[in-house]
Coordinates of C-alpha atoms in Angstrom, one line a residue:
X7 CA 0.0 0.0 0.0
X8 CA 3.1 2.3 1.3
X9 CA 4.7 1.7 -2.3
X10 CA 1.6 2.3 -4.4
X11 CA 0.9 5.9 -2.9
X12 CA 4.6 7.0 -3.2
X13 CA 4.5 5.9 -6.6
X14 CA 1.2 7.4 -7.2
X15 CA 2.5 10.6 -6.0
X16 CA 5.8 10.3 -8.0
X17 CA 3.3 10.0 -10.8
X18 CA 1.5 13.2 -10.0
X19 CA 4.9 14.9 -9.9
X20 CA 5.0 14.4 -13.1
X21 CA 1.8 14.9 -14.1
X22 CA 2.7 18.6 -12.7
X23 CA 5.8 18.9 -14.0
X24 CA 4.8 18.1 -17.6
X25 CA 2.0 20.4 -17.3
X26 CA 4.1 23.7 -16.5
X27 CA 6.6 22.6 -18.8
X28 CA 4.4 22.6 -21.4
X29 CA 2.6 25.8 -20.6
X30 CA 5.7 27.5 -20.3
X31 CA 7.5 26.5 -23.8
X32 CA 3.8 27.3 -26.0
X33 CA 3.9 30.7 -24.1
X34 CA 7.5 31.0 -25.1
X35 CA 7.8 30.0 -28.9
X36 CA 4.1 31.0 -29.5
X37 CA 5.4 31.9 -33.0
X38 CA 6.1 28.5 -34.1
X39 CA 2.7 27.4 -33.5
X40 CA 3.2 25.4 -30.2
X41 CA 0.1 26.9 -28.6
X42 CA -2.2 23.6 -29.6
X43 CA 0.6 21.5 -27.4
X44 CA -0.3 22.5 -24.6
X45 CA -3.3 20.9 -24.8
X46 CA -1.7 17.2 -27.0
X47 CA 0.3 16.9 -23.7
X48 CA -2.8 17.1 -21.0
X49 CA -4.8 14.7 -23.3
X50 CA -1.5 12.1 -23.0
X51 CA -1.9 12.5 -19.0
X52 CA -5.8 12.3 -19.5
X53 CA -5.3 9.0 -21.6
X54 CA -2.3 7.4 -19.1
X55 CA -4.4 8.3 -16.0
X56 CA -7.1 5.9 -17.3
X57 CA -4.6 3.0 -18.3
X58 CA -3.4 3.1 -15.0
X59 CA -7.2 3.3 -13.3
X60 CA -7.9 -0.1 -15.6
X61 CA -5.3 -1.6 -14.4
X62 CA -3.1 -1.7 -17.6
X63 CA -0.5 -0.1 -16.6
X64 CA 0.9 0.6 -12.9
X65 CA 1.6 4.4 -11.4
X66 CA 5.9 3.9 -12.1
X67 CA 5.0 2.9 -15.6
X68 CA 3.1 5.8 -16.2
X69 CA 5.9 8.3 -14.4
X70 CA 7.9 6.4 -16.9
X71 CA 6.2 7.7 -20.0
X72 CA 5.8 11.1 -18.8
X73 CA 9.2 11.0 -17.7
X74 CA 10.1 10.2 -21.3
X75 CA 8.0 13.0 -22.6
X76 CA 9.6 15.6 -20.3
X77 CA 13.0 14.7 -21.6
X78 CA 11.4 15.0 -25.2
X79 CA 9.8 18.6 -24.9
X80 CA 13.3 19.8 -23.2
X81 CA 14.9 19.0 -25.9
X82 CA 12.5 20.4 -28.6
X83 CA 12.8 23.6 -26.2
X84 CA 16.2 23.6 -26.2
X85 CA 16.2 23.3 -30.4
X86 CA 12.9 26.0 -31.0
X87 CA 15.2 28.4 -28.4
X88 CA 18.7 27.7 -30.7
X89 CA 16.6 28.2 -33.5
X90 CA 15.3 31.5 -32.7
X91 CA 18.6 32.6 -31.5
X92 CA 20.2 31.6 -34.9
X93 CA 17.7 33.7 -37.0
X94 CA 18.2 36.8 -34.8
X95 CA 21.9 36.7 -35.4
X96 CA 21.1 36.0 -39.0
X97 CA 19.1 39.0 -39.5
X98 CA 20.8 41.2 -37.3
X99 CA 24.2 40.0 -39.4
X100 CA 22.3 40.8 -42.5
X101 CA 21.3 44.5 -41.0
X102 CA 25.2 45.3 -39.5
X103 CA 26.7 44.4 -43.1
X104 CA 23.8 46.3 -45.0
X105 CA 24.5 49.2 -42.9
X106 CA 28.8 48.7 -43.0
X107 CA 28.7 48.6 -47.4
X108 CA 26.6 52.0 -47.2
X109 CA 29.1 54.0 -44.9
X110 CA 32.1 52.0 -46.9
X111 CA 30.2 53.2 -50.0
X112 CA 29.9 56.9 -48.3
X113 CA 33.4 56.7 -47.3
X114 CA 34.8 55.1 -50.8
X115 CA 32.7 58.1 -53.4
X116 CA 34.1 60.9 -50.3
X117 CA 37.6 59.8 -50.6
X118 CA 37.2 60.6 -54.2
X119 CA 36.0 63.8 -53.4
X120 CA 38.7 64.5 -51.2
X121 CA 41.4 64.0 -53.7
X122 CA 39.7 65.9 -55.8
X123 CA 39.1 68.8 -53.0
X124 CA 42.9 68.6 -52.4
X125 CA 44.1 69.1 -55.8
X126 CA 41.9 71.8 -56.9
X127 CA 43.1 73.7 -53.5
X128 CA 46.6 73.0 -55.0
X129 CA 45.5 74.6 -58.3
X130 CA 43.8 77.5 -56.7
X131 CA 46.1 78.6 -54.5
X132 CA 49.3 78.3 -57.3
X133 CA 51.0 76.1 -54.9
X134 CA 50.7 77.9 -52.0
X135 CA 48.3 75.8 -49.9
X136 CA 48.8 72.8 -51.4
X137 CA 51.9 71.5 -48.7
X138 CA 49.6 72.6 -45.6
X139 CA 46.5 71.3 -46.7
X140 CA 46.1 69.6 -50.3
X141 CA 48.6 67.5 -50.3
X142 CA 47.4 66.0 -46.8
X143 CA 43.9 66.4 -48.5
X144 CA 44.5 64.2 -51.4
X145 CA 46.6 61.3 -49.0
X146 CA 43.5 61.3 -46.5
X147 CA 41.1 60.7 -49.8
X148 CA 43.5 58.2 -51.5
X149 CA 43.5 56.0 -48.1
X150 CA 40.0 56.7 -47.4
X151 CA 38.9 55.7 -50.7
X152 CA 42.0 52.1 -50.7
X153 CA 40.1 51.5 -47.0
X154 CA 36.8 51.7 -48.3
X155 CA 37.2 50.0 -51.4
X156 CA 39.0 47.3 -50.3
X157 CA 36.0 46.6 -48.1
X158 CA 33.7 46.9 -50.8
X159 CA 35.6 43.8 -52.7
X160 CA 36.5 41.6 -50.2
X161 CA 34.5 42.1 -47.6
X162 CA 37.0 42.6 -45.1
X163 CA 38.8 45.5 -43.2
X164 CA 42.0 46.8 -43.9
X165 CA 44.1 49.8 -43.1
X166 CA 45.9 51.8 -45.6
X167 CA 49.4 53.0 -45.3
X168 CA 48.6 56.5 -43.7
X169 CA 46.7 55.3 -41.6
X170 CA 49.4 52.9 -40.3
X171 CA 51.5 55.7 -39.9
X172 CA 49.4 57.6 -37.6
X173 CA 48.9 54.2 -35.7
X174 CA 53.0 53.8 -36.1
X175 CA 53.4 57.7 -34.7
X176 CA 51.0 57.1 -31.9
X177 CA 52.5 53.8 -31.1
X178 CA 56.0 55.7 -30.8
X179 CA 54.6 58.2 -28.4
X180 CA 53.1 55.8 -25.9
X181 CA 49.6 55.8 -27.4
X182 CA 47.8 52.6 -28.6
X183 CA 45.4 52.2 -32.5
X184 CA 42.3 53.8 -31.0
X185 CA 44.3 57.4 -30.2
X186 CA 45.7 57.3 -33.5
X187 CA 42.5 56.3 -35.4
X188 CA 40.7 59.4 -32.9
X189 CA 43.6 61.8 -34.7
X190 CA 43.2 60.5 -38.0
X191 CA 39.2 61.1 -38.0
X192 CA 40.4 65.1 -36.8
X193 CA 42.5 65.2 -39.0
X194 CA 39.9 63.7 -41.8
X195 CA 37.1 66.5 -40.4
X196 CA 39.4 69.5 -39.9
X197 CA 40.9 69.3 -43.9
X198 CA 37.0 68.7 -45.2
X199 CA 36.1 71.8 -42.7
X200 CA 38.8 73.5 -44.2
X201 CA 37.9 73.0 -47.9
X202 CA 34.7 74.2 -47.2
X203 CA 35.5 77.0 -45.2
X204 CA 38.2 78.3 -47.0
X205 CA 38.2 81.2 -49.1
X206 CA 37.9 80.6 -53.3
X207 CA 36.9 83.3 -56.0
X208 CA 33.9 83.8 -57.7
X209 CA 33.3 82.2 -61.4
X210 CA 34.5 84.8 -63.5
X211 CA 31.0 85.1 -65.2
X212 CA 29.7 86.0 -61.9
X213 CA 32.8 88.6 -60.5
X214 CA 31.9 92.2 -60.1
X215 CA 35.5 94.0 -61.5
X216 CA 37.1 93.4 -64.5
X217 CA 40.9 93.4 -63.9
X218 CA 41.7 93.2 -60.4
X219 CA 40.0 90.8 -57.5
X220 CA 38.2 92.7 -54.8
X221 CA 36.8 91.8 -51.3
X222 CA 33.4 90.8 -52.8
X223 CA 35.0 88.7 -55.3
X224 CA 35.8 85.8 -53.0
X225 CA 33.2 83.7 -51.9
X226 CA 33.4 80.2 -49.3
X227 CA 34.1 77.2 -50.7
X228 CA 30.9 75.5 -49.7
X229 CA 29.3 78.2 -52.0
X230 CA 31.5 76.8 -54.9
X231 CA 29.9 73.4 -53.8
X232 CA 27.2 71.9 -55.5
X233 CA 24.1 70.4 -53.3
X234 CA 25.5 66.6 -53.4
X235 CA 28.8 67.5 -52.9
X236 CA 27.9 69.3 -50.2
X237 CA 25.7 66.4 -48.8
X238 CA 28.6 63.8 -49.2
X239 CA 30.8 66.0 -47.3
X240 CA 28.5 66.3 -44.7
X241 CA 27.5 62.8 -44.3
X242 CA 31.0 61.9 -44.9
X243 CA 32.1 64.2 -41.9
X244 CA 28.9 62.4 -39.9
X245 CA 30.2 58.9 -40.4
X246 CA 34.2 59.8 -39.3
X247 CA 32.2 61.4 -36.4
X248 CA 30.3 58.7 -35.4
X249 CA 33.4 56.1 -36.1
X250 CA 35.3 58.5 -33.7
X251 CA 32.5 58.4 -31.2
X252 CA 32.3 54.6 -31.2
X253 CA 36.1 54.5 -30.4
X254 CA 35.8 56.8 -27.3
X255 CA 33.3 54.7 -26.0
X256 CA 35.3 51.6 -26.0
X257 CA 38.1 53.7 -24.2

């Protein structure tokens, strides 16, 4: 009598046991239509309740079989919860790269601009700004554009020479990659900021004296600018921003 209530209770146990797990994993992968077994698993108690209660099978056999089934639904939980895991790295894998070849993209047309930023400064100035600020100009839009582009055809990062020498400057001076990838993304804002700010003449069609260059001659270089330049520079100058951001948060 002693044996057939403990294993009656073991069976009950069970019965429990199955019952929340159950409940719990069709509340938890609703999406993959588990709601209905919920349900599947009380009929199975219903049904092994009354083989027991007609005497075809004892209360051990029956923990047995719900034992069984309890070690089934763990492992479909286990699977349905790898599952969904594996499809939200999938998608958001498919989202970061989506995102990475439109700033490389940006970054690779914006290079192009650069160089070709720092070589009319070269022409406009005769020379004279072209040491100070178009000849580190065009190197910052050549590496920009080798960075980015090599992206774009292998899918993979890699630095360009000037940026290794930044990294091999900083490295000299005590300071680790992330300091001298903060200096190169200055560097990279304060030259566009400077071809924009900087100081060009007016079009000759559109220049008040005839023979000699006045004060109202000169106009900004963003004025010189047409609209999409001037909305790749910006967005161009928001990326480096945001890269340089990124790296002072992992500081």
């Amino acid at each position: 009598m002693y044996n057939h209530n403990r294993d009656k209770n073991q069976f009950e146990k069970k019965a429990q046991e199955i019952d929340n797990l159950a409940q719990r994993i069709a509340t938890k992968h609703l999406l993959y239509g588990t709601a209905g077994m919920f349900f599947e698993i009380q009929q199975l108690v219903g049904q092994v309740r009354r083989e027991i209660e007609s005497r075809c099978l004892t209360w051990s056999g029956g923990t047995q079989i719900l034992e069984e089934q309890i070690h089934h639904l763990k492992e479909q939980d286990d699977l349905l919860t790898f599952n969904r895991a594996k499809a939200f790295i999938i998608v958001e894998n498919n989202r970061t790269t989506t995102t990475t070849l439109a700033l490389k993209q940006i970054g690779f047309v914006a290079g192009g601009v650069q160089v070709y930023g720092g070589a009319s400064l070269c022409v406009g100035s005769l020379g004279l700004a072209c040491a100070a600020y178009g000849t580190p100009m065009i190197a910052h839009g050549l590496n920009n554009m080798y960075e980015n582009g090599y992206y774009l055809l292998y899918r993979e990062d890699r630095t360009g020479t000037l940026r290794d020498a930044y990294r091999y400057a900083a490295a000299k001076l005590g300071y680790g990659n992330n300091e001298a990838d903060m200096a190169y993304g200055v560097v990279d804002i304060s030259l566009s900021a400077y071809g924009a700010g900087r100081r060009v003449l007016t079009p000759r069609e559109k220049s008040w004296s005839l023979f000699r260059n006045i004060e109202s001659d000169y106009i900004r270089g963003w004025q010189e600018a047409s609209k999409t330049a001037m909305a790749l520079d910006l967005t161009s100058g928001s990326v480096t921003g945001w890269q340089m951001y990124q790296i002072a948060k992992e500081n």
